[in-house]
Amino acid sequence: MKRSKKILSTLCIFALTVTALSGCSSKKDSDKTFKIGVSQLTTHDALDAAYKGFVDGLSEAGYKEGDNIEINFQNAQGDKSNINTIASTLVNDNPDLILAIGTSTAQSLANLTKDIPIVVTAVTDPEEAGIVDTNEAPGGNVTGTSDLNPVKEQMYLLKQLVPTADKVAILYCSSEDNSKFQADLAAEAAANIGIETVEATVSSTNDIEQVIQSLVDKVDAIYAPTDNTIASGMSTVSMIANANNIPVICGETGMVENGGLATYGLDYYNLGKQTAAMAVKILTGESEPADMPIEYIENVELAINEDVATQLGITIPDDLKAEMNK
């Protein structure tokens, strides 16, 4: 009987020790500071808003910089060599997670690591960009959110605002895979409503002025998708186009604010918050990128630059005015 009591006592001590160690382990995990690397392609309103939404989304989920996360934010400023250098730096730092804002940054990071979880945002079609197996089943270490816009609706919006438009230039950067993807969608949508299209491509922001000048007296309007190069140079696009009475239908709201005529666009801040929610699931171990389908934002908003419409002598239809005032 005494021996049994001794064994029971030993087992109780062992159990208490395991419990105590388990408690210490849980406390240690809860006190962990997560390292998050961020690579942003360039500076412009949409990408900046996506990053802000990401940080705010993490904060609302209890992950605050300086408290339990450290963020290493890097901006390539649209320079290809910077993109690759930043990717190498972030991967070598071995963070718990990397956020890639923009297609080129996502591609560079995905090529360098198959182990570190990567969440992307502002990438129109991750599958087309070659960074996931499929958008429905990524299958690797990359997942995130797409900024695919309603291209068909944007083209129809052009027809509503500029009903006499017969020939439209599709303006985008030839080196951005997802921009080419959107350009093809736009050409198809335009053909379906009887609009002829021509491609107008640039390789950098330095080409924008010359390309827009070449379109004067040749097209009735310009369509610019969510292209980071064009968005960065949107002030140049709008300055020349508006001066020559060429309306510009844009891929996102920030481009409209910088002189474009109109868009049906998504809210990049909310897209960033949606991306943060996916990141939290990865950090907590609830999900893995391979099993997390690419997510899309459902709600889009109509944006019309009324000052530009007035400058171009365009009358905004009553139904669109009503939609803006909802």
Coordinates of C-alpha atoms in Angstrom, one line a residue:
M1 CA 0.0 0.0 0.0
K2 CA 2.8 2.4 0.9
R3 CA 4.5 1.7 -2.4
S4 CA 1.3 2.4 -4.3
K5 CA 1.0 5.7 -2.5
K6 CA 4.6 6.5 -3.4
I7 CA 4.0 5.8 -7.1
L8 CA 0.7 7.8 -7.1
S9 CA 2.6 10.7 -5.5
T10 CA 5.3 10.5 -8.1
L11 CA 2.8 10.5 -10.9
C12 CA 1.0 13.5 -9.5
I13 CA 4.3 15.4 -9.3
F14 CA 5.1 14.4 -12.9
A15 CA 1.6 15.5 -14.0
L16 CA 2.0 18.9 -12.3
T17 CA 5.4 19.3 -13.8
V18 CA 4.1 18.6 -17.3
T19 CA 1.2 21.0 -16.7
A20 CA 3.5 23.7 -15.5
L21 CA 5.9 23.2 -18.5
S22 CA 2.9 23.2 -20.8
G23 CA 1.7 26.5 -19.3
C24 CA 5.1 28.0 -19.8
S25 CA 5.1 26.8 -23.4
S26 CA 1.7 28.4 -24.0
K27 CA 2.9 31.6 -22.4
K28 CA 6.0 31.6 -24.5
D29 CA 4.0 31.1 -27.7
S30 CA 1.5 33.9 -26.7
D31 CA 4.4 36.2 -26.0
K32 CA 6.2 35.5 -29.4
T33 CA 7.0 38.5 -31.6
F34 CA 6.3 37.6 -35.2
K35 CA 8.6 39.0 -37.9
I36 CA 6.8 40.1 -41.0
G37 CA 8.6 41.3 -44.2
V38 CA 6.9 43.5 -46.7
S39 CA 7.9 44.2 -50.3
Q40 CA 5.9 46.9 -52.1
L41 CA 6.4 47.4 -55.8
T42 CA 6.1 51.2 -55.8
T43 CA 4.4 54.2 -54.3
H44 CA 0.9 55.1 -55.4
D45 CA -2.5 55.4 -53.8
A46 CA -3.8 51.9 -54.3
L47 CA -0.7 50.0 -53.1
D48 CA -0.3 52.4 -50.2
A49 CA -3.9 51.9 -49.2
A50 CA -3.5 48.1 -49.4
Y51 CA -0.5 48.2 -47.1
K52 CA -2.3 50.5 -44.6
G53 CA -5.3 48.1 -44.6
F54 CA -3.0 45.2 -44.0
V55 CA -1.4 46.9 -41.0
D56 CA -4.7 48.0 -39.6
G57 CA -6.2 44.6 -40.1
L58 CA -3.4 42.9 -38.2
S59 CA -3.8 45.5 -35.4
E60 CA -7.6 44.8 -35.1
A61 CA -6.7 41.1 -34.8
G62 CA -4.4 41.8 -31.9
Y63 CA -1.1 41.9 -33.8
K64 CA 0.4 45.4 -33.3
E65 CA 3.8 46.6 -34.5
G66 CA 6.2 47.2 -31.6
D67 CA 4.1 44.9 -29.4
N68 CA 3.9 41.4 -30.8
I69 CA 5.0 41.9 -34.5
E70 CA 8.0 43.5 -36.2
I71 CA 7.4 44.7 -39.7
N72 CA 10.3 45.2 -42.1
F73 CA 8.8 47.4 -44.8
Q74 CA 10.6 47.8 -48.1
N75 CA 9.5 49.8 -51.2
A76 CA 11.2 49.0 -54.6
Q77 CA 10.0 52.3 -56.1
G78 CA 9.3 50.5 -59.3
D79 CA 12.9 49.5 -59.9
K80 CA 13.4 45.9 -61.1
S81 CA 16.8 45.6 -59.5
N82 CA 15.4 46.8 -56.2
I83 CA 12.7 44.3 -56.4
N84 CA 15.1 41.4 -56.5
T85 CA 17.5 42.9 -53.9
I86 CA 14.6 43.4 -51.5
A87 CA 13.4 39.9 -52.1
S88 CA 16.8 38.4 -51.2
T89 CA 17.1 40.6 -48.1
L90 CA 13.7 39.6 -46.8
V91 CA 14.2 35.9 -47.5
N92 CA 17.6 35.9 -45.8
D93 CA 16.0 37.5 -42.8
N94 CA 13.8 34.4 -42.5
P95 CA 10.6 36.1 -41.2
D96 CA 7.5 34.3 -40.1
L97 CA 5.6 35.7 -43.1
I98 CA 6.1 37.9 -46.1
L99 CA 3.6 40.3 -47.7
A100 CA 4.1 41.0 -51.4
I101 CA 2.3 44.0 -52.7
G102 CA 2.2 43.9 -56.5
T103 CA 2.8 41.2 -59.1
S104 CA 6.5 41.7 -59.7
T105 CA 7.4 41.6 -56.0
A106 CA 5.3 38.5 -55.6
Q107 CA 7.0 36.7 -58.5
S108 CA 10.5 37.6 -57.2
L109 CA 9.8 36.3 -53.7
A110 CA 8.1 33.2 -54.9
N111 CA 11.1 32.3 -57.0
L112 CA 13.4 32.6 -53.9
T113 CA 11.6 30.7 -51.3
K114 CA 9.3 27.7 -51.1
D115 CA 9.3 27.6 -47.3
I116 CA 8.4 31.0 -45.9
P117 CA 4.7 31.8 -46.1
I118 CA 3.9 34.5 -48.6
V119 CA 0.6 36.4 -48.8
V120 CA 0.1 38.6 -51.8
T121 CA -2.2 41.5 -52.5
A122 CA -2.8 43.7 -55.6
V123 CA -2.0 40.8 -57.8
T124 CA -4.7 40.5 -60.5
D125 CA -4.3 36.8 -61.3
P126 CA -1.7 34.9 -59.2
E127 CA -2.2 31.8 -61.4
E128 CA -1.5 33.7 -64.6
A129 CA 1.5 35.3 -62.9
G130 CA 2.9 31.8 -62.1
I131 CA 3.1 32.1 -58.4
V132 CA 0.4 29.5 -57.5
D133 CA -0.6 26.2 -59.0
T134 CA -4.2 27.4 -59.4
N135 CA -6.2 30.3 -57.8
E136 CA -8.5 27.7 -56.2
A137 CA -5.8 25.5 -54.8
P138 CA -2.4 27.4 -54.6
G139 CA -0.5 24.3 -53.6
G140 CA 2.6 25.9 -52.3
N141 CA 3.7 28.6 -49.9
V142 CA 1.8 31.5 -51.6
T143 CA -1.7 32.7 -51.2
G144 CA -3.5 36.1 -50.9
T145 CA -5.9 38.5 -52.5
S146 CA -6.6 39.5 -56.1
D147 CA -7.4 43.0 -57.3
L148 CA -9.2 41.8 -60.4
N149 CA -11.6 44.5 -61.3
P150 CA -14.9 44.3 -63.2
V151 CA -13.3 45.0 -66.6
K152 CA -16.5 44.4 -68.6
E153 CA -18.4 46.9 -66.4
Q154 CA -15.6 49.4 -66.8
M155 CA -15.8 49.2 -70.5
Y156 CA -19.5 49.5 -70.5
L157 CA -19.1 52.6 -68.2
L158 CA -16.9 54.1 -70.9
K159 CA -19.7 53.6 -73.4
Q160 CA -22.2 55.2 -71.1
L161 CA -20.1 58.3 -70.5
V162 CA -18.6 58.5 -74.0
P163 CA -21.3 57.0 -76.3
T164 CA -19.6 58.3 -79.4
A165 CA -16.4 56.4 -78.7
D166 CA -15.5 54.0 -81.5
K167 CA -11.8 53.5 -81.0
V168 CA -10.1 53.1 -77.6
A169 CA -6.5 52.7 -76.7
I170 CA -5.7 50.1 -74.0
L171 CA -2.8 51.6 -72.0
Y172 CA -0.5 49.3 -69.9
C173 CA 3.0 48.3 -69.1
S174 CA 4.2 45.5 -71.4
S175 CA 6.4 43.9 -68.6
E176 CA 3.5 43.4 -66.2
D177 CA 1.9 40.0 -66.8
N178 CA -1.3 40.8 -65.0
S179 CA -1.7 44.0 -67.0
K180 CA -1.6 42.0 -70.2
F181 CA -4.2 39.7 -68.8
Q182 CA -6.5 42.7 -68.1
A183 CA -5.8 44.2 -71.5
D184 CA -7.0 41.0 -73.2
L185 CA -10.1 41.1 -71.1
A186 CA -10.7 44.7 -72.0
A187 CA -10.2 44.0 -75.7
E188 CA -12.8 41.2 -75.6
A189 CA -15.3 43.3 -73.6
A190 CA -14.9 46.2 -76.0
A191 CA -15.4 44.0 -79.1
N192 CA -18.6 42.8 -77.6
I193 CA -20.1 46.3 -77.5
G194 CA -18.7 47.3 -80.9
I195 CA -15.6 49.3 -79.9
E196 CA -12.3 48.9 -81.7
T197 CA -9.2 48.8 -79.6
V198 CA -5.5 49.4 -80.1
E199 CA -2.7 48.5 -77.7
A200 CA -0.6 51.3 -76.3
T201 CA 2.2 49.9 -74.2
V202 CA 5.0 51.4 -72.1
S203 CA 8.1 49.8 -70.5
S204 CA 8.4 52.4 -67.8
T205 CA 6.9 55.7 -66.6
N206 CA 9.5 57.5 -68.8
D207 CA 7.6 56.3 -71.9
I208 CA 4.2 57.6 -70.8
E209 CA 4.3 61.1 -72.2
Q210 CA 5.5 60.0 -75.7
V211 CA 2.9 57.2 -75.9
I212 CA 0.0 59.4 -74.9
Q213 CA 1.1 62.1 -77.3
S214 CA 1.1 59.5 -80.1
L215 CA -2.6 58.7 -79.4
V216 CA -3.8 62.3 -79.9
D217 CA -6.3 62.5 -82.8
K218 CA -6.1 58.7 -83.2
V219 CA -8.4 57.4 -80.4
D220 CA -11.6 58.6 -78.8
A221 CA -10.7 57.4 -75.3
I222 CA -8.2 55.5 -73.3
Y223 CA -8.7 52.5 -71.0
A224 CA -6.0 51.9 -68.3
P225 CA -6.3 48.8 -66.1
T226 CA -4.9 48.4 -62.6
D227 CA -1.3 48.7 -63.9
N228 CA 1.3 49.9 -61.3
T229 CA 3.4 51.7 -63.9
I230 CA 0.5 53.6 -65.3
A231 CA -0.9 54.4 -61.9
S232 CA 2.5 55.8 -60.8
G233 CA 2.4 58.1 -63.9
M234 CA -1.3 58.9 -63.9
S235 CA -0.7 62.6 -63.5
T236 CA 1.2 62.6 -66.8
V237 CA -1.5 60.5 -68.5
S238 CA -4.3 62.7 -67.4
M239 CA -2.5 66.0 -68.1
I240 CA -1.9 65.1 -71.7
A241 CA -5.1 63.2 -72.3
N242 CA -7.5 65.8 -70.7
A243 CA -5.7 68.6 -72.5
N244 CA -6.5 66.8 -75.8
N245 CA -10.1 65.9 -74.8
I246 CA -9.3 62.2 -74.5
P247 CA -11.3 60.7 -71.5
V248 CA -9.5 58.0 -69.5
I249 CA -11.4 55.2 -67.9
C250 CA -9.3 53.7 -65.1
G251 CA -8.8 50.4 -63.3
E252 CA -9.0 51.9 -59.8
T253 CA -10.3 54.9 -57.8
G254 CA -6.9 56.4 -57.1
M255 CA -6.3 56.9 -60.8
V256 CA -9.6 58.7 -61.1
E257 CA -8.5 61.0 -58.2
N258 CA -5.3 61.7 -60.2
G259 CA -7.2 63.0 -63.3
G260 CA -8.9 59.9 -64.8
L261 CA -12.6 60.3 -65.8
A262 CA -14.2 57.3 -64.1
T263 CA -14.1 53.7 -62.9
Y264 CA -15.8 50.9 -61.2
G265 CA -13.1 50.1 -58.7
L266 CA -12.5 48.2 -55.5
D267 CA -11.3 49.6 -52.2
Y268 CA -7.7 48.7 -51.8
Y269 CA -7.7 49.5 -48.1
N270 CA -10.4 46.8 -47.5
L271 CA -8.4 44.5 -49.8
G272 CA -5.4 45.0 -47.5
K273 CA -7.6 44.2 -44.4
Q274 CA -8.8 41.0 -46.1
T275 CA -5.2 40.0 -46.8
A276 CA -4.4 40.6 -43.1
A277 CA -7.2 38.2 -42.1
M278 CA -5.5 35.5 -44.2
A279 CA -2.1 36.3 -42.7
V280 CA -3.5 35.9 -39.2
K281 CA -4.7 32.4 -40.0
I282 CA -1.2 31.5 -41.2
L283 CA 0.5 33.0 -38.2
T284 CA -1.8 31.2 -35.7
G285 CA -1.4 27.9 -37.6
E286 CA -5.1 27.7 -38.4
S287 CA -4.4 27.4 -42.1
E288 CA -1.5 26.9 -44.6
P289 CA -1.1 28.9 -47.8
A290 CA -1.3 25.7 -49.9
D291 CA -4.9 25.1 -48.8
M292 CA -6.1 28.8 -48.9
P293 CA -7.8 29.8 -52.2
I294 CA -7.0 33.2 -53.6
E295 CA -9.7 35.6 -52.3
Y296 CA -11.5 38.4 -54.1
I297 CA -13.2 41.5 -52.9
E298 CA -16.9 41.5 -53.8
N299 CA -18.0 45.1 -53.6
V300 CA -16.9 47.7 -56.1
E301 CA -17.7 51.4 -56.2
L302 CA -18.4 53.9 -58.9
A303 CA -16.1 56.8 -59.0
I304 CA -16.4 59.7 -61.5
N305 CA -14.2 62.8 -61.5
E306 CA -16.8 65.4 -62.0
D307 CA -14.2 68.2 -62.6
V308 CA -12.7 66.2 -65.4
A309 CA -16.2 65.4 -66.8
T310 CA -16.9 69.2 -66.9
Q311 CA -13.5 69.9 -68.5
L312 CA -14.2 67.4 -71.2
G313 CA -17.8 68.5 -71.7
I314 CA -19.2 65.1 -70.7
T315 CA -22.7 64.9 -69.2
I316 CA -23.0 62.3 -66.5
P317 CA -26.2 60.3 -67.0
D318 CA -28.8 60.6 -64.2
D319 CA -28.6 56.9 -63.4
L320 CA -24.9 57.1 -62.7
K321 CA -25.4 60.3 -60.6
A322 CA -27.9 58.4 -58.5
E323 CA -25.5 55.5 -58.1
M324 CA -22.7 57.8 -57.0
N325 CA -25.1 59.4 -54.4
K326 CA -26.2 56.1 -52.8

